[in-house]
Amino acid sequence: MTRAPANLLAVRSLLLTHLDNAPGPDDLDPAEVGIVGDPSHRGGYHCGSDRVVPNDYSVVESPRDRAGLTLDASALDVGQFDVRSGGRSNTLPSFSVWCVAQCAANAADTRDIREIIYSPDGSTVKRWDRLGKRTTGDSSHRWHTHFSFFRDAIKAGRDQRPLFRRYLSSIGLLEDDDMTPQEHNWLATVHKNLTVLDGRNPIGQIYTRIAEGRDETGIAVTGNWNLRAMTAQLTDLQNKLNALAAKDFTDEAAIVQGVLAGLTPEEIAAAIPPTIAKQVADELARRLVA
């Protein structure tokens, strides 16, 4: 039985979370976002392997679809809405035109989309086809937009939300970062390199040379300034300073002699405590006799 895959259910949930009950005259209702065709539906991306027909275009026109055919449906229909956000009205036609422009520009998060059948004005039906094989659609697409995804992407379980998150961010309904997928990939690469600081990649080599004075590439590193050597030098310097601080550099006798040289005999006598005055006098008398 044809089933709704988890990655398209995630897209459906994302759109309903932000467009259902959104401010405006017409929000997006759950019944307006579909994945699996009704029981009588046969053929096309809304059908899994049990409902496709002979020479079904959703299977035979692309090797990606042939390789990815499973019971999973591989399409999403989005119905009409008119919500106010970012100081403007955002509608199904403007949403569809925005998505088609992203696909035409080959944005990284659109490359699993095979086609979009839509109306830019609610009257004319157009079809953007990545394979360039089809250009038309029936009149029902005046009030709903159809997205077909390559079946191999659905089979692989690839997340299809990034494009729709970008749309919701662009109209102010979703607070999200403004980095492109390429910038996300670049940041992931930087993070990976920074967490592998063992010298086996350029960033790691810089780290080990600066921090430890070694290099895992097999090339000898001599005379290289590094934090480990500097730490050892600072530790040695600290030990020497501690040893000097423990020494007594005071010459008490020289200090006393210098003080006495600047005093008169009367001042010296006055400075002698009464308790030892007699002992001082006796010592002086002894020295004079000698």
Coordinates of C-alpha atoms in Angstrom, one line a residue:
M1 CA 0.0 0.0 0.0
T2 CA 1.4 3.4 -1.0
R3 CA 2.6 5.3 2.1
A4 CA 3.6 8.8 3.1
P5 CA 7.4 8.8 3.8
A6 CA 8.8 10.4 7.0
N7 CA 10.7 13.1 5.2
L8 CA 7.7 14.4 3.3
L9 CA 5.6 14.2 6.5
A10 CA 8.2 16.4 8.1
V11 CA 7.8 19.0 5.3
R12 CA 4.0 18.8 5.8
S13 CA 4.4 19.3 9.5
L14 CA 6.7 22.3 9.0
L15 CA 4.4 24.1 6.7
L16 CA 1.3 23.5 8.9
T17 CA 3.2 24.5 12.0
H18 CA 3.8 28.0 10.6
L19 CA 1.0 28.5 8.0
D20 CA -2.0 27.0 9.8
N21 CA -3.5 29.6 12.1
A22 CA -1.1 32.2 10.8
P23 CA -2.4 35.8 10.7
G24 CA -4.3 36.7 7.6
P25 CA -7.5 36.1 5.8
D26 CA -6.7 32.5 4.8
D27 CA -4.4 30.1 6.6
L28 CA -3.3 26.7 5.3
D29 CA -5.5 23.9 6.5
P30 CA -4.3 20.3 7.1
A31 CA -6.6 19.0 4.5
E32 CA -4.9 21.2 1.9
V33 CA -1.5 19.5 2.3
G34 CA -1.4 16.0 0.8
I35 CA 1.2 13.4 0.0
V36 CA -0.6 10.1 -1.0
G37 CA -3.2 10.2 -3.7
D38 CA -6.7 9.1 -3.0
P39 CA -7.5 5.3 -3.4
S40 CA -8.5 5.7 -7.1
H41 CA -5.3 7.6 -8.0
R42 CA -3.1 5.7 -10.3
G43 CA 0.2 6.7 -11.7
G44 CA 2.5 9.7 -10.9
Y45 CA 4.6 10.7 -8.0
H46 CA 1.7 10.5 -5.5
C47 CA 1.8 6.7 -6.0
G48 CA 4.1 4.1 -4.7
S49 CA 5.2 0.9 -6.5
D50 CA 1.8 -0.7 -6.0
R51 CA -0.1 2.1 -7.9
V52 CA 2.3 3.1 -10.7
V53 CA 1.1 2.3 -14.2
P54 CA 3.1 0.9 -17.2
N55 CA 5.6 3.4 -18.6
D56 CA 4.7 5.7 -15.7
Y57 CA 6.5 9.0 -16.2
S58 CA 7.3 9.2 -12.5
V59 CA 9.5 6.1 -13.0
V60 CA 10.7 5.8 -16.5
E61 CA 11.9 9.3 -17.3
S62 CA 14.8 9.4 -14.8
P63 CA 17.2 6.8 -13.5
R64 CA 16.9 8.4 -10.1
D65 CA 13.2 7.5 -10.1
R66 CA 13.8 4.0 -11.4
A67 CA 16.4 3.3 -8.7
G68 CA 14.3 4.8 -6.0
L69 CA 10.9 3.2 -6.6
T70 CA 9.4 1.9 -3.4
L71 CA 5.9 2.0 -1.8
D72 CA 6.6 5.6 -0.8
A73 CA 4.7 8.4 -2.5
S74 CA 7.1 11.1 -3.7
A75 CA 5.0 14.2 -4.1
L76 CA 3.5 17.0 -2.0
D77 CA 0.5 19.1 -2.8
V78 CA 0.1 22.5 -1.0
G79 CA -3.2 24.3 -1.1
Q80 CA -4.2 27.9 -1.1
F81 CA -3.3 30.3 1.7
D82 CA -3.0 34.1 2.2
V83 CA -1.1 35.0 5.4
R84 CA 0.2 38.4 6.6
S85 CA 3.9 38.5 7.6
G86 CA 6.8 40.8 7.2
G87 CA 4.4 43.6 6.3
R88 CA 3.0 41.9 3.2
S89 CA 0.6 39.3 2.0
N90 CA 2.1 35.9 1.3
T91 CA 0.0 33.6 -0.9
L92 CA 0.2 30.3 -2.6
P93 CA 1.2 31.9 -6.0
S94 CA 4.0 34.0 -4.4
F95 CA 5.2 30.9 -2.5
S96 CA 5.2 28.8 -5.7
V97 CA 7.0 31.5 -7.7
W98 CA 9.7 31.7 -5.0
C99 CA 10.2 28.0 -5.0
V100 CA 10.4 27.8 -8.8
A101 CA 13.0 30.6 -8.7
Q102 CA 15.1 28.7 -6.2
C103 CA 14.9 25.5 -8.4
A104 CA 15.8 27.4 -11.6
A105 CA 18.8 28.8 -9.8
N106 CA 19.8 25.3 -8.8
A107 CA 20.0 26.1 -5.1
A108 CA 21.6 23.2 -3.2
D109 CA 18.4 22.4 -1.2
T110 CA 16.3 22.1 -4.4
R111 CA 18.2 19.4 -6.3
D112 CA 15.9 16.6 -5.1
I113 CA 12.9 18.3 -6.6
R114 CA 11.9 16.9 -10.1
E115 CA 9.1 19.3 -10.9
I116 CA 6.7 22.0 -9.6
I117 CA 3.3 22.4 -11.2
Y118 CA 1.8 25.7 -10.1
S119 CA 0.0 28.9 -11.0
P120 CA 1.8 32.3 -10.7
D121 CA -1.5 34.2 -10.7
G122 CA -4.3 31.8 -9.9
S123 CA -5.3 31.5 -13.6
T124 CA -2.4 30.3 -15.8
V125 CA -0.9 26.9 -15.0
K126 CA 2.8 26.4 -15.5
R127 CA 5.2 23.6 -14.9
W128 CA 8.9 23.8 -14.1
D129 CA 10.6 20.5 -14.9
R130 CA 14.2 19.9 -13.9
L131 CA 14.5 17.3 -16.7
G132 CA 12.9 19.7 -19.3
K133 CA 10.5 17.1 -20.5
R134 CA 7.1 18.5 -19.5
T135 CA 5.7 22.0 -19.5
T136 CA 1.9 21.8 -18.8
G137 CA -0.4 20.8 -16.0
D138 CA -4.2 20.5 -15.5
S139 CA -6.4 23.3 -14.2
S140 CA -6.5 21.9 -10.6
H141 CA -3.1 23.5 -10.2
R142 CA -4.7 26.9 -10.2
W143 CA -5.6 26.3 -6.6
H144 CA -2.9 23.9 -5.4
T145 CA 0.8 23.6 -6.1
H146 CA 2.4 20.2 -6.8
F147 CA 6.0 19.2 -5.9
S148 CA 7.5 16.0 -7.3
F149 CA 10.6 14.7 -5.6
F150 CA 13.1 12.3 -7.2
R151 CA 12.3 8.9 -5.7
D152 CA 15.8 8.0 -4.8
A153 CA 15.9 11.1 -2.5
I154 CA 12.8 9.9 -0.7
K155 CA 14.1 6.3 -0.5
A156 CA 17.3 7.6 1.0
G157 CA 15.3 9.6 3.6
R158 CA 17.0 12.9 2.8
D159 CA 15.6 15.9 4.7
Q160 CA 13.5 18.0 2.3
R161 CA 12.7 20.7 4.8
P162 CA 15.7 23.2 4.2
L163 CA 14.0 24.8 1.1
F164 CA 10.7 25.3 2.9
R165 CA 12.5 26.6 6.1
R166 CA 14.2 29.2 3.9
Y167 CA 10.9 30.3 2.5
L168 CA 9.3 30.6 6.0
S169 CA 12.3 32.5 7.2
S170 CA 12.2 34.8 4.1
I171 CA 8.6 35.9 5.0
G172 CA 9.3 36.3 8.7
L173 CA 7.4 33.3 10.0
L174 CA 10.4 31.4 11.1
E175 CA 13.4 32.7 13.0
D176 CA 16.4 30.9 11.4
D177 CA 20.0 31.6 10.6
D178 CA 20.7 33.1 7.2
M179 CA 23.6 30.8 6.3
T180 CA 23.4 29.1 2.9
P181 CA 23.8 25.3 2.7
Q182 CA 27.3 25.9 1.4
E183 CA 28.1 28.0 4.5
H184 CA 26.7 25.2 6.7
N185 CA 29.0 22.7 5.0
W186 CA 32.0 25.0 5.4
L187 CA 31.3 25.4 9.1
A188 CA 31.0 21.7 9.5
T189 CA 34.4 21.2 7.9
V190 CA 36.0 23.8 10.2
H191 CA 34.4 22.1 13.2
K192 CA 35.7 18.7 12.1
N193 CA 39.2 20.0 11.6
L194 CA 39.3 21.8 14.9
T195 CA 38.3 18.6 16.7
V196 CA 41.0 16.6 15.1
L197 CA 44.1 18.3 16.4
D198 CA 46.4 15.3 16.2
G199 CA 48.7 16.6 13.5
R200 CA 47.3 14.6 10.6
N201 CA 45.8 17.6 8.9
P202 CA 47.1 21.2 8.3
I203 CA 45.2 22.7 11.2
G204 CA 46.3 19.9 13.5
Q205 CA 50.0 20.3 12.3
I206 CA 49.9 24.0 13.3
Y207 CA 48.4 23.1 16.6
T208 CA 50.9 20.4 17.5
R209 CA 53.9 22.5 16.3
I210 CA 52.8 25.5 18.4
A211 CA 51.6 23.6 21.4
E212 CA 54.0 20.7 21.6
G213 CA 56.8 21.2 19.1
R214 CA 56.1 18.0 17.2
D215 CA 54.8 17.0 13.8
E216 CA 53.0 13.8 12.9
T217 CA 53.9 14.1 9.3
G218 CA 57.2 12.4 9.8
I219 CA 59.2 15.6 9.1
A220 CA 61.7 16.6 11.7
V221 CA 60.8 19.8 13.6
T222 CA 63.9 21.4 15.1
G223 CA 64.3 24.7 16.8
N224 CA 60.6 25.3 16.7
W225 CA 59.1 27.7 19.3
N226 CA 56.3 26.0 21.2
L227 CA 54.2 26.3 24.2
R228 CA 55.6 23.2 25.9
A229 CA 59.2 24.6 25.7
M230 CA 58.1 28.0 26.9
T231 CA 56.3 26.5 29.8
A232 CA 59.4 24.6 30.8
Q233 CA 61.5 27.8 30.6
L234 CA 59.0 29.8 32.7
T235 CA 58.9 27.0 35.3
D236 CA 62.7 27.1 35.5
L237 CA 62.7 30.8 35.9
Q238 CA 60.1 30.7 38.6
N239 CA 62.2 28.1 40.5
K240 CA 65.3 30.4 40.4
L241 CA 63.3 33.4 41.6
N242 CA 62.0 31.4 44.5
A243 CA 65.5 30.3 45.4
L244 CA 66.7 34.0 45.4
A245 CA 63.7 35.1 47.5
A246 CA 64.6 32.5 50.2
K247 CA 68.1 34.1 50.7
D248 CA 68.8 36.8 53.3
F249 CA 70.7 39.7 51.8
T250 CA 70.5 41.9 54.9
D251 CA 73.8 43.0 56.6
E252 CA 72.6 44.0 60.1
A253 CA 76.1 45.0 61.3
A254 CA 76.6 47.4 58.5
I255 CA 73.1 48.9 59.0
V256 CA 73.8 49.5 62.8
Q257 CA 77.2 51.0 62.0
G258 CA 75.7 53.4 59.5
V259 CA 73.0 54.5 62.0
L260 CA 75.5 55.1 64.8
A261 CA 77.8 57.1 62.6
G262 CA 75.1 59.7 62.2
L263 CA 74.4 60.2 65.9
T264 CA 76.2 62.3 68.6
P265 CA 77.4 60.6 71.8
E266 CA 74.5 62.2 73.7
E267 CA 72.0 60.8 71.2
I268 CA 73.5 57.4 71.4
A269 CA 73.5 57.5 75.2
A270 CA 69.9 58.7 75.2
A271 CA 68.9 55.8 72.9
I272 CA 70.3 53.1 75.2
P273 CA 67.5 51.6 77.3
P274 CA 68.0 52.0 81.1
T275 CA 67.9 48.2 81.6
I276 CA 71.1 47.7 79.7
A277 CA 72.8 51.1 80.3
K278 CA 75.2 49.7 83.0
Q279 CA 76.2 46.7 80.8
V280 CA 77.0 49.1 77.9
A281 CA 79.0 51.4 80.2
D282 CA 81.0 48.4 81.6
E283 CA 81.7 47.1 78.1
L284 CA 82.9 50.6 77.0
A285 CA 85.2 50.8 80.1
R286 CA 86.6 47.4 79.4
R287 CA 87.4 48.4 75.8
L288 CA 89.1 51.7 76.9
V289 CA 91.3 49.9 79.4
A290 CA 92.3 47.4 76.8

